[in-house]
mmCIF file of C-alpha atoms in Angstrom:
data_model
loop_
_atom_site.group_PDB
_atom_site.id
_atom_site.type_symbol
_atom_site.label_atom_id
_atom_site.label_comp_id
_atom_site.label_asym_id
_atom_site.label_seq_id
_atom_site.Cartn_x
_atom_site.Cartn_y
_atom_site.Cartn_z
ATOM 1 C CA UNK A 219 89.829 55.463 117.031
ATOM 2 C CA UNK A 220 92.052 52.362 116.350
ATOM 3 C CA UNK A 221 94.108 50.006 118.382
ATOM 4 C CA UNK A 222 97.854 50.738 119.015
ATOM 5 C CA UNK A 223 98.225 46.544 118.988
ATOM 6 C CA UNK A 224 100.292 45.061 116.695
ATOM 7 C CA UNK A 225 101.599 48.603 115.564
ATOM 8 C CA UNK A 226 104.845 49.952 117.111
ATOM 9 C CA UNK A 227 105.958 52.565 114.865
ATOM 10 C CA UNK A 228 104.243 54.987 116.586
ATOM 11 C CA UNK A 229 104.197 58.068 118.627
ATOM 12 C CA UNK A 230 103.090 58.513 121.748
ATOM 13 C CA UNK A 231 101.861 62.638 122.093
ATOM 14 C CA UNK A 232 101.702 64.213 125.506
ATOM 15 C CA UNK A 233 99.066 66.687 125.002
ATOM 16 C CA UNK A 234 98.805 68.288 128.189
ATOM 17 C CA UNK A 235 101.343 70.584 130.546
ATOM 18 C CA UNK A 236 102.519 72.636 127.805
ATOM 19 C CA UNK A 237 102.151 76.441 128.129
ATOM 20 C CA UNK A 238 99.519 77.071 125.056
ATOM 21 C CA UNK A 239 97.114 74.072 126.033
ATOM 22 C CA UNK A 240 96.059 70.851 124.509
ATOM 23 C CA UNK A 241 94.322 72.619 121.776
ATOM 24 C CA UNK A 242 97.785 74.084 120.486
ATOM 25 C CA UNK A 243 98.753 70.301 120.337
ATOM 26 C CA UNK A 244 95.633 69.248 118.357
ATOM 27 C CA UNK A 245 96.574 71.580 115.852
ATOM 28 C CA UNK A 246 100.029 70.588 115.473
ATOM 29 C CA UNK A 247 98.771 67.212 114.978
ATOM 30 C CA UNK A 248 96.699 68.511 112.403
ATOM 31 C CA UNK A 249 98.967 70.011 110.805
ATOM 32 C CA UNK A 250 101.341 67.444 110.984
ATOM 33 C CA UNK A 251 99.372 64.890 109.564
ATOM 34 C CA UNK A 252 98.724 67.344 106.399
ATOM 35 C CA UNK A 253 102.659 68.595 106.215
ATOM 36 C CA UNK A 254 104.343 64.542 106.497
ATOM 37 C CA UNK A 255 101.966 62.336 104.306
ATOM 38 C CA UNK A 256 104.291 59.005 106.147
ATOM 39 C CA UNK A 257 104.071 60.513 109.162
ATOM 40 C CA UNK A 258 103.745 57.308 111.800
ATOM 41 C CA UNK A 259 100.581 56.584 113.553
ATOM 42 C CA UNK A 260 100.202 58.763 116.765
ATOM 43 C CA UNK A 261 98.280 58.260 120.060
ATOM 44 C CA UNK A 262 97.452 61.373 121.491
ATOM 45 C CA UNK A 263 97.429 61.158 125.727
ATOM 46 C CA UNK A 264 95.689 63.325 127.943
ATOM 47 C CA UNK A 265 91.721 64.149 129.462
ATOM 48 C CA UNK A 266 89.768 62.688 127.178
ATOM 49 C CA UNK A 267 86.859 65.461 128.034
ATOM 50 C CA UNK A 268 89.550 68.312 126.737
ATOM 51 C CA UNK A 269 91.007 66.345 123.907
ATOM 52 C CA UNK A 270 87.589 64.805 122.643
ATOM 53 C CA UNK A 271 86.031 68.000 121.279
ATOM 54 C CA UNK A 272 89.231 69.209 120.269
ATOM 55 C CA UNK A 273 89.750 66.096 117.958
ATOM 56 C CA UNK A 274 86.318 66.345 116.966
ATOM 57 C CA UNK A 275 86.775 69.964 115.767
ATOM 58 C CA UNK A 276 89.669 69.421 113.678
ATOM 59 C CA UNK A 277 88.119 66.303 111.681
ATOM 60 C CA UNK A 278 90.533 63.977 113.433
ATOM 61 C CA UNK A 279 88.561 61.364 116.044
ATOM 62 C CA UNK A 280 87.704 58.932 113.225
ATOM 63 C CA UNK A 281 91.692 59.436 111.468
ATOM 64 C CA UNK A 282 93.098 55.813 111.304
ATOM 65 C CA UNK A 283 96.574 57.254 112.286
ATOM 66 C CA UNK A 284 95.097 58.750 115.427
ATOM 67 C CA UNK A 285 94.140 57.083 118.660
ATOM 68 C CA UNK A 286 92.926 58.862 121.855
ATOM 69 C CA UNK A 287 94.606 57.596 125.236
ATOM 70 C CA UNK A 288 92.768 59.148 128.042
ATOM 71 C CA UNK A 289 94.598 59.781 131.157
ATOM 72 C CA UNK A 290 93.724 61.342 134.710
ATOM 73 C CA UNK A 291 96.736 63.756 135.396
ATOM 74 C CA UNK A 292 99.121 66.005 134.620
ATOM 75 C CA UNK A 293 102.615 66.623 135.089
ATOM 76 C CA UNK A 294 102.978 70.871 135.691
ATOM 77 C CA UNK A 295 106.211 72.999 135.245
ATOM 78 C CA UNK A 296 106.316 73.447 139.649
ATOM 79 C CA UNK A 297 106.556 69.093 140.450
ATOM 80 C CA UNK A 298 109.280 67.621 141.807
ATOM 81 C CA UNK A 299 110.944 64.679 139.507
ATOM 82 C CA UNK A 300 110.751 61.840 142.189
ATOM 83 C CA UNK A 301 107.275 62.816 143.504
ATOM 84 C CA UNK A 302 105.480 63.193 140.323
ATOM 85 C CA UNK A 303 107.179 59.763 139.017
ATOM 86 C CA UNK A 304 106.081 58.354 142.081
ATOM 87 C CA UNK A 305 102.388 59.656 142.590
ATOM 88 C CA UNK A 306 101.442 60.989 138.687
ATOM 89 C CA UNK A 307 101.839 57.643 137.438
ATOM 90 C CA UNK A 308 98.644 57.840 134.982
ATOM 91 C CA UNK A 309 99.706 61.365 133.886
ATOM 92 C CA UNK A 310 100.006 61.971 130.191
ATOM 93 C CA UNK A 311 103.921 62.173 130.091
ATOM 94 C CA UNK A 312 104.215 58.752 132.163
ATOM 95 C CA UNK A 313 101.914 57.061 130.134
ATOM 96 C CA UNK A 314 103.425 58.228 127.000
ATOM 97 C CA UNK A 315 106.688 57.069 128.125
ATOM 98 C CA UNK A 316 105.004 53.520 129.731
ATOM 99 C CA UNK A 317 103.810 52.954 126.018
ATOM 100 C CA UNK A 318 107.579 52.867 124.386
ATOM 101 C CA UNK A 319 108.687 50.842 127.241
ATOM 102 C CA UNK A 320 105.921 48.034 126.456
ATOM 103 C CA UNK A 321 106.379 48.516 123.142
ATOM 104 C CA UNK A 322 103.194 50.074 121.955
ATOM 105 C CA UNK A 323 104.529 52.905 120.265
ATOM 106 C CA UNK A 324 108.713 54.102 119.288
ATOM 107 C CA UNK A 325 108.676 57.486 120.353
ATOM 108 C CA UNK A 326 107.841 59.916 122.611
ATOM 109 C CA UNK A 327 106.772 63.505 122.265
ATOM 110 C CA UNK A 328 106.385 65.997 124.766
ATOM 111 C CA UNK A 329 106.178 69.852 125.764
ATOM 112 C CA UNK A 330 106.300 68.776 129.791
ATOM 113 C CA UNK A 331 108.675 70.080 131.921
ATOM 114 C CA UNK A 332 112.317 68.689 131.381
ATOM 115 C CA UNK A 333 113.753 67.218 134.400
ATOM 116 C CA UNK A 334 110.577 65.005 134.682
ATOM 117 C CA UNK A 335 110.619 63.919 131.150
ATOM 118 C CA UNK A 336 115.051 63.275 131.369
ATOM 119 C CA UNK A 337 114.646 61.456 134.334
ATOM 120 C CA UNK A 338 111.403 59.376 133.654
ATOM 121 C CA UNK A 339 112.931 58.295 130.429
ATOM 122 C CA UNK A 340 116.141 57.453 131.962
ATOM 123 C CA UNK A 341 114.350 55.285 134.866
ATOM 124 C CA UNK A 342 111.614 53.559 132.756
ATOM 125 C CA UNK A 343 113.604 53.229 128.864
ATOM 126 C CA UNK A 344 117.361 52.824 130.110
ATOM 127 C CA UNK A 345 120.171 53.737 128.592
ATOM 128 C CA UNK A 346 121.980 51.874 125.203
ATOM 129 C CA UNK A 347 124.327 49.779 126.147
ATOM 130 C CA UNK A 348 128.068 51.290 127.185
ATOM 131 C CA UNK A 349 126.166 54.704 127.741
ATOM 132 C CA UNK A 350 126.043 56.565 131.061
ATOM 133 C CA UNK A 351 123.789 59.252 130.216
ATOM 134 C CA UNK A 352 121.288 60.909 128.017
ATOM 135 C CA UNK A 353 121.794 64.012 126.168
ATOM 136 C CA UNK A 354 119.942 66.198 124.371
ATOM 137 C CA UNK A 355 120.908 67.636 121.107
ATOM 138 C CA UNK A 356 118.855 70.442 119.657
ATOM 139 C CA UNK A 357 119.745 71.634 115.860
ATOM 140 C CA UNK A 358 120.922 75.176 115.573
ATOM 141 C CA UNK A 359 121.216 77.091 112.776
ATOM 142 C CA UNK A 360 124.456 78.666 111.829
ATOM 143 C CA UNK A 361 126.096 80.207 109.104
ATOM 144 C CA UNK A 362 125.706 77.864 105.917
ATOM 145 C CA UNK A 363 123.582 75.239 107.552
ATOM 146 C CA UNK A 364 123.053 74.038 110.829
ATOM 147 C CA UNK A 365 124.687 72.569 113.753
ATOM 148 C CA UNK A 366 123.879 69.644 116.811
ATOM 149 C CA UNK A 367 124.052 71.320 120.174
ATOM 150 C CA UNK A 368 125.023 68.204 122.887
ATOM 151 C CA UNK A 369 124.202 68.116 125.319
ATOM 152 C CA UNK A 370 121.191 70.801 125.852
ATOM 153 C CA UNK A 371 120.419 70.315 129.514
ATOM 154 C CA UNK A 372 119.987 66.685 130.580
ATOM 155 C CA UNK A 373 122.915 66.025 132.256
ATOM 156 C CA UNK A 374 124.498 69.702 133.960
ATOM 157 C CA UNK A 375 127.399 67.373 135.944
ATOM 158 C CA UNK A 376 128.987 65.366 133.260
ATOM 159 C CA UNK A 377 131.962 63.436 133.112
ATOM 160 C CA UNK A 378 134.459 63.087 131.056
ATOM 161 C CA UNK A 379 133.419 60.193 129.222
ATOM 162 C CA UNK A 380 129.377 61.516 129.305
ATOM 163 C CA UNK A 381 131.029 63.715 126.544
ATOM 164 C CA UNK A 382 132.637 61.336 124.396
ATOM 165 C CA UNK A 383 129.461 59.384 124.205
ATOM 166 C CA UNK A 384 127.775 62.812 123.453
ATOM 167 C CA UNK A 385 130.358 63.602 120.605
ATOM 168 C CA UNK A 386 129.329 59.886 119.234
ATOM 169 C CA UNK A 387 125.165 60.257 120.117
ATOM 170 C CA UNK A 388 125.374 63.821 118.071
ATOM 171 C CA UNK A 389 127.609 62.548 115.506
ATOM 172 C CA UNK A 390 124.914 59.687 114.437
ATOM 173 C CA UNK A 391 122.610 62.006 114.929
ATOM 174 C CA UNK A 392 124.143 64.156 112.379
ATOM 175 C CA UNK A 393 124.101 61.895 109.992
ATOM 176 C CA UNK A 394 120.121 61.209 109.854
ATOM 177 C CA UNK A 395 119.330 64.736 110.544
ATOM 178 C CA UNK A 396 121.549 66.867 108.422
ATOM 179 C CA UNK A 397 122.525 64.441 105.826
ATOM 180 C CA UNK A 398 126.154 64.649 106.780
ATOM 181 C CA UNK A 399 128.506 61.700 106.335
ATOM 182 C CA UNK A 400 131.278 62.671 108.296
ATOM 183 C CA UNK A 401 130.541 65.398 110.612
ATOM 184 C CA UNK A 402 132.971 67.367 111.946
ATOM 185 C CA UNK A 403 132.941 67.442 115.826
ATOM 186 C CA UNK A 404 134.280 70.284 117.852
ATOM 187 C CA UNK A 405 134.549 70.835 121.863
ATOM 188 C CA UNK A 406 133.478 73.827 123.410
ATOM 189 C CA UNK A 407 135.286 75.330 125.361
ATOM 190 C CA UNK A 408 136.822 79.057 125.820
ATOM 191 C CA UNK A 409 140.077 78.808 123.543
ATOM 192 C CA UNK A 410 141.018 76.683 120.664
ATOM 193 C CA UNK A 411 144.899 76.091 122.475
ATOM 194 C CA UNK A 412 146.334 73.209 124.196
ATOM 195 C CA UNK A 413 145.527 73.024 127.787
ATOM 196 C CA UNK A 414 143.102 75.787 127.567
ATOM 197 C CA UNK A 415 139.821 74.688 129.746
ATOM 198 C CA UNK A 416 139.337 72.949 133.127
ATOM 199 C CA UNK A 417 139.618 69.671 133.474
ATOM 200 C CA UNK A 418 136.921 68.011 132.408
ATOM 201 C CA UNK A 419 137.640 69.724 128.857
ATOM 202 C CA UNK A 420 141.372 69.247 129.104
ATOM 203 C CA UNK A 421 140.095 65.506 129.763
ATOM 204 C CA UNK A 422 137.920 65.161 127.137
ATOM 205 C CA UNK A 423 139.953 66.776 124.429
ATOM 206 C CA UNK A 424 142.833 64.240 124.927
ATOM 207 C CA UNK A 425 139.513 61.210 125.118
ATOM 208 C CA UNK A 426 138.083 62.480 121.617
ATOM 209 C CA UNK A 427 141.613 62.836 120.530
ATOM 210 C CA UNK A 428 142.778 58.798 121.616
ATOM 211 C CA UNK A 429 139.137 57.674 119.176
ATOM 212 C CA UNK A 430 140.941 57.912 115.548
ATOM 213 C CA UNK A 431 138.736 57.594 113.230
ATOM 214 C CA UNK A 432 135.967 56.857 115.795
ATOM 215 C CA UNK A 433 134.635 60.096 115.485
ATOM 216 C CA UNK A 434 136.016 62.767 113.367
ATOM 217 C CA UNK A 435 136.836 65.095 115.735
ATOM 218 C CA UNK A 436 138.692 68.648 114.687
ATOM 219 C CA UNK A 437 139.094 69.928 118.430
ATOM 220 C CA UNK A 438 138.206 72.769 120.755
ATOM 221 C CA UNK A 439 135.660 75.853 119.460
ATOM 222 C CA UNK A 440 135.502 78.704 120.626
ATOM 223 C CA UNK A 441 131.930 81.120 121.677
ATOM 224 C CA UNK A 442 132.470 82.833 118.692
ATOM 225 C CA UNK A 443 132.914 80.457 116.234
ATOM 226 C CA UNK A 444 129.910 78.446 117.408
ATOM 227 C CA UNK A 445 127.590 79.945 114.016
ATOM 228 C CA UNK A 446 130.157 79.797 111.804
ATOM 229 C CA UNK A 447 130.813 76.893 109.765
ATOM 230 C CA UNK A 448 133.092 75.635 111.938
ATOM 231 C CA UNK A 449 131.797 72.227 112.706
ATOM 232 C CA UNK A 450 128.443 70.058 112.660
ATOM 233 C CA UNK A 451 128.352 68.993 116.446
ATOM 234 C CA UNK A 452 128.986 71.018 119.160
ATOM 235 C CA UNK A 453 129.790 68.842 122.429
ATOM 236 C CA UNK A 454 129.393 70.147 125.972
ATOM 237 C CA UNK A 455 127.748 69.609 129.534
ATOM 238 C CA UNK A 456 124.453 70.262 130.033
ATOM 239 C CA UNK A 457 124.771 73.115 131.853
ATOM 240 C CA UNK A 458 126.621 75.007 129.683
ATOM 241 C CA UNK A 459 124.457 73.756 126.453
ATOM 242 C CA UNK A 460 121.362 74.515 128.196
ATOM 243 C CA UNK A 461 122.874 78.326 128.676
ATOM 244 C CA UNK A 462 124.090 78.357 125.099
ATOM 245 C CA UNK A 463 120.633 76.909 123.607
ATOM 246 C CA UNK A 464 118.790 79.552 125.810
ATOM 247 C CA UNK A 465 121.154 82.371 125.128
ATOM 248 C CA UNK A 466 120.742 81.822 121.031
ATOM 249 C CA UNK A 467 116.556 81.655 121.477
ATOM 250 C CA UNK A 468 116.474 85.108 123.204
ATOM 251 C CA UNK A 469 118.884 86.639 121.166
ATOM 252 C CA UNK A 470 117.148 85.634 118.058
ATOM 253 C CA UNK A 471 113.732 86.977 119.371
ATOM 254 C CA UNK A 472 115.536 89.967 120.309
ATOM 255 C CA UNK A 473 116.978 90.512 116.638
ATOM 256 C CA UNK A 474 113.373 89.915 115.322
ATOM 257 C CA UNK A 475 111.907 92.333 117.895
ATOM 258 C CA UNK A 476 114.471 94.912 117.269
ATOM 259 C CA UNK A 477 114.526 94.353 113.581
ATOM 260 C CA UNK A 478 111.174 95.093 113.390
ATOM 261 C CA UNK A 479 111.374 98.181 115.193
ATOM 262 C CA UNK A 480 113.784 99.715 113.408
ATOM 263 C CA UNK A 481 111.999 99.089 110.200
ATOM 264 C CA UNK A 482 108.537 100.905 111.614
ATOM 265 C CA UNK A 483 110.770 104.058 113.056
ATOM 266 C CA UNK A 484 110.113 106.206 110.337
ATOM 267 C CA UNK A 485 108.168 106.436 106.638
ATOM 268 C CA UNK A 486 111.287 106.245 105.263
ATOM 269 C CA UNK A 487 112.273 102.791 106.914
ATOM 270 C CA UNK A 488 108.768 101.602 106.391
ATOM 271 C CA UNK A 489 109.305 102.239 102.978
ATOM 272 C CA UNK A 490 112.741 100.091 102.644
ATOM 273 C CA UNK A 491 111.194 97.217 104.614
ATOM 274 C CA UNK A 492 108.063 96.904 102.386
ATOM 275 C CA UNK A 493 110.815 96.653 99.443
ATOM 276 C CA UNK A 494 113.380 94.071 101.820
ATOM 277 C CA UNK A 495 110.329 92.202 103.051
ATOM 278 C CA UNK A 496 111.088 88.972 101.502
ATOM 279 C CA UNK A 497 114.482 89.005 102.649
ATOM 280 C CA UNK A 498 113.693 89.797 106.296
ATOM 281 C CA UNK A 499 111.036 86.925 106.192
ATOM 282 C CA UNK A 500 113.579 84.614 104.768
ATOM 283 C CA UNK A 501 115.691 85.233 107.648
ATOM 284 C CA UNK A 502 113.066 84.776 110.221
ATOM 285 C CA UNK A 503 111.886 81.841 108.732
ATOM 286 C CA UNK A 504 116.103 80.776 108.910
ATOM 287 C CA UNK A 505 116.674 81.637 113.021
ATOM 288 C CA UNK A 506 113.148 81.323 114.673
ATOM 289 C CA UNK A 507 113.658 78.511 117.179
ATOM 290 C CA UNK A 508 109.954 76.602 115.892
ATOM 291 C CA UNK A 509 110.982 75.665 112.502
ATOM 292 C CA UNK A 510 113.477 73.083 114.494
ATOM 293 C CA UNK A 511 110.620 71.264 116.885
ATOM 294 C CA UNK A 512 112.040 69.256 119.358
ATOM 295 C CA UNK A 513 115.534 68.352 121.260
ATOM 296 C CA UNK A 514 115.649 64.385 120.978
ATOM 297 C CA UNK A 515 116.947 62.999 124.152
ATOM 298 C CA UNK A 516 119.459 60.769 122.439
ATOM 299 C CA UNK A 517 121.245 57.426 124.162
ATOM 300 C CA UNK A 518 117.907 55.931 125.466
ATOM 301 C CA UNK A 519 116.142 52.360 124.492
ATOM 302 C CA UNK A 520 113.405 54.698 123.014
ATOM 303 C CA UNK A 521 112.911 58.097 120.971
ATOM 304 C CA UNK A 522 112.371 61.222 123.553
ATOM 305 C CA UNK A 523 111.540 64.489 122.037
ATOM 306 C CA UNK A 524 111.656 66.945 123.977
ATOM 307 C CA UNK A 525 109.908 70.378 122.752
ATOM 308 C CA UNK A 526 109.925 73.792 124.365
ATOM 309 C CA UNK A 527 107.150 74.405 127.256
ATOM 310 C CA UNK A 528 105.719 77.422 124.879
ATOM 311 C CA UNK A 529 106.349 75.295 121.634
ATOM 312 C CA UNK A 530 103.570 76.844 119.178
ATOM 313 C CA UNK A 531 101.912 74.397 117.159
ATOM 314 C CA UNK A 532 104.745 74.906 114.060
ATOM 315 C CA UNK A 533 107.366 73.754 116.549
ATOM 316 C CA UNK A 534 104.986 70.683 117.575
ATOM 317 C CA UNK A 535 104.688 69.672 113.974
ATOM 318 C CA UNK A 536 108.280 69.565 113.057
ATOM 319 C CA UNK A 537 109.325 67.404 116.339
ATOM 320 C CA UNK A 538 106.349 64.745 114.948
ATOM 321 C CA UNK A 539 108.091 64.694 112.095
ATOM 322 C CA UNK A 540 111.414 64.289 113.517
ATOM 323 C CA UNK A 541 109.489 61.346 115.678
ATOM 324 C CA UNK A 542 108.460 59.856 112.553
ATOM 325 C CA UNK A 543 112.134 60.035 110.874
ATOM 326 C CA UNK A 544 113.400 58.392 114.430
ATOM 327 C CA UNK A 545 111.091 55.465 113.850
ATOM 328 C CA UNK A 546 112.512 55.144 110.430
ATOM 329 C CA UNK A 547 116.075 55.600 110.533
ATOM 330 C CA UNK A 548 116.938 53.310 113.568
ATOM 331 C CA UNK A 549 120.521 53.959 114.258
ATOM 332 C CA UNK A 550 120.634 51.563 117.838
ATOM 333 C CA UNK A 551 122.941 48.939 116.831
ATOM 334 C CA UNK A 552 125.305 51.336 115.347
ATOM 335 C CA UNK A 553 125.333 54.029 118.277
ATOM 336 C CA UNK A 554 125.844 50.341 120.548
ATOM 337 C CA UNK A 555 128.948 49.431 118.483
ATOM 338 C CA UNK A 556 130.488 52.622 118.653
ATOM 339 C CA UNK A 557 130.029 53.811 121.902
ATOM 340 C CA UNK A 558 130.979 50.224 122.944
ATOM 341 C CA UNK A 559 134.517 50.352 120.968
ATOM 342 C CA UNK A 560 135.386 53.846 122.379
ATOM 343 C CA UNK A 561 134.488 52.610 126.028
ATOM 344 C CA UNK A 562 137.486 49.539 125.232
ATOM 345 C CA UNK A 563 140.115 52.099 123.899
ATOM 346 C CA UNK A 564 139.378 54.531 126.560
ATOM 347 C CA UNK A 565 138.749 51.692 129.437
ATOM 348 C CA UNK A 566 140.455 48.385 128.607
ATOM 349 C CA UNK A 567 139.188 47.193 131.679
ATOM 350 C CA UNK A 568 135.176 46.339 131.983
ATOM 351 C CA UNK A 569 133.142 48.761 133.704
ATOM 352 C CA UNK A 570 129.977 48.358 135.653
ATOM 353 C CA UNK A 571 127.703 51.303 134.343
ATOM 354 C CA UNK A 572 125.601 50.993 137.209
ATOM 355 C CA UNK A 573 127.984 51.921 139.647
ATOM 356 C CA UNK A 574 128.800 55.564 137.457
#
């Protein structure tokens, strides 16, 4: 196993506290490693008992892009954020997270549980300059392509002006991840007229408005325009992305469920499916949540990625990619600028960030 010294573009992979075990995460290293031929040195962190036979099995303990960081604990789904920051310190997440803060490695992947990862990151990585909070910002697919969802869940009691820096975090991110020079940005909300909303989207609507060409804003969406090809980045508060994000992965393992169903009620059905069967795998190869891997936690001094607790190892090997493509494509000083010129035409005055 090699030395992370004198190599920072790498990834830091929390192997442990995810619902399908360590060995799910092996493979998706595996795999990952076979599917992304740049894919960016990774240190894998966890018990270095589990992980060593594991790695042994799938050919990778003597891989020069792998390294094995052992650590002694392990963040679970039922710890509190405070306590487990406080007394889990050499716990795979933490460690993972202590290694982009000293600069071993860019990026951060994890299954662990959420409000542990948020807030770690947050406390140890900071925020960008000018921004307030983090957000996450899943990729959705939609009708014609796909969307940014921002912010997922990180921040359930945002302000105002936690959503324009969300519009600008998911419009850069936009750009590197759907190849989409200027994306269109829409606020959700639950009717496209003036005034329609409480105030925080009332608020923000005349904010996104007041940024010009800033960010190319097209105004309020609606529910049901949300998979149409309405816009490329969705902006709301966390608590109502992390409903929305949750809402589209059970309905789409719903339609799968019930689509499959249907086609094994009768000979007859059977019969059509066998003939449709490339279609129907096309589409759910198009809406199962795992071809999309992780929700980067964007507007930190560090890459997050954040995958599902039950992320199969599919899921796993996309958000390493993503990782790698973070690495890559640093967009820091151009988020900074950005979210610094919207913070001067929306507060003249200086603010202390600190204080928010």
């Amino acid at each position: 196993m090699e030395s992370t010294q004198g190599d920072t573009r790498r990834i830091a992979l929390d192997a442990m506290g995810g619902d399908l075990g360590s060995a799910e995460v092996v493979s998706a290293l595996r795999l990952a490693l076979d599917e992304f031929p740049d894919l960016c040195p990774v240190t894998i962190l966890g018990d270095e008992a589990e992980l060593g036979p594991l790695l042994d099995q799938a050919k990778l303990s003597a891989h020069p892009k792998v390294t094995l960081h052992h650590t002694a604990e392990v963040i679970t789904m039922g710890d509190e954020v405070m306590t487990a920051i406080k007394r889990k310190r050499d716990s795979s997440m933490l460690k993972a997270i202590e290694l982009v803060k000293e600069g071993a490695a860019r990026a951060v992947v994890s299954t662990g549980n959420t409000k542990i990862l948020v807030s770690a990151g947050t406390l140890k990585l900071r925020t960008l300059a000018g921004i307030e909070r983090p957000a996450l910002a899943p990729v959705i697919p939609r009708e014609g392509g796909h969307f940014i969802l921002i912010d997922a869940g990180a921040n359930p009691e945002a302000k105002s002006m936690h959503l324009v820096h969300n519009a600008i975090l998911g419009s850069h991110y936009a750009r590197m991840e759907l190849g989409i020079e200027k994306p269109r940005v829409g606020l959700l909300t639950i009717g496209t007229e003036e005034g329609k909303g409480n105030s925080l989207i009332n608020d923000t609507h005349e904010h996104l408005k007041a940024l010009g060409d800033l960010v190319h804003y097209v105004g309020p969406v609606e529910g049901f325009q949300v998979f149409f090809d309405h816009v490329d980045v969705i902006v709301c508060d966390g608590f109502t992305g992390n409903i929305c994000l949750k809402s589209w992965e059970s309905l789409s393992k719903f339609f799968r469920n019930e689509l499959k169903a249907q086609m094994l009620s009768s000979p007859l059905r059977r019969l059509g499916g066998m003939m449709a069967r490339g279609a129907f795998t096309g589409l759910r190869h198009r809406i199962q949540p795992e071809r999309y891997g992780g929700a980067p936690l964007l507007g930190l001094r560090g890459t997050v990625l954040k995958a599902h607790g039950s992320a199969n190892r599919y899921a796993l090997m996309n958000a390493l990619g993503d990782a790698s493509e973070f690495i890559r494509v640093d967009r820091t000083s151009r988020i900074e600028a950005d979210i610094d010129r919207a913070n001067k035409i929306l507060r003249p005055e200086p603010v202390d960030v600190s204080e928010l």
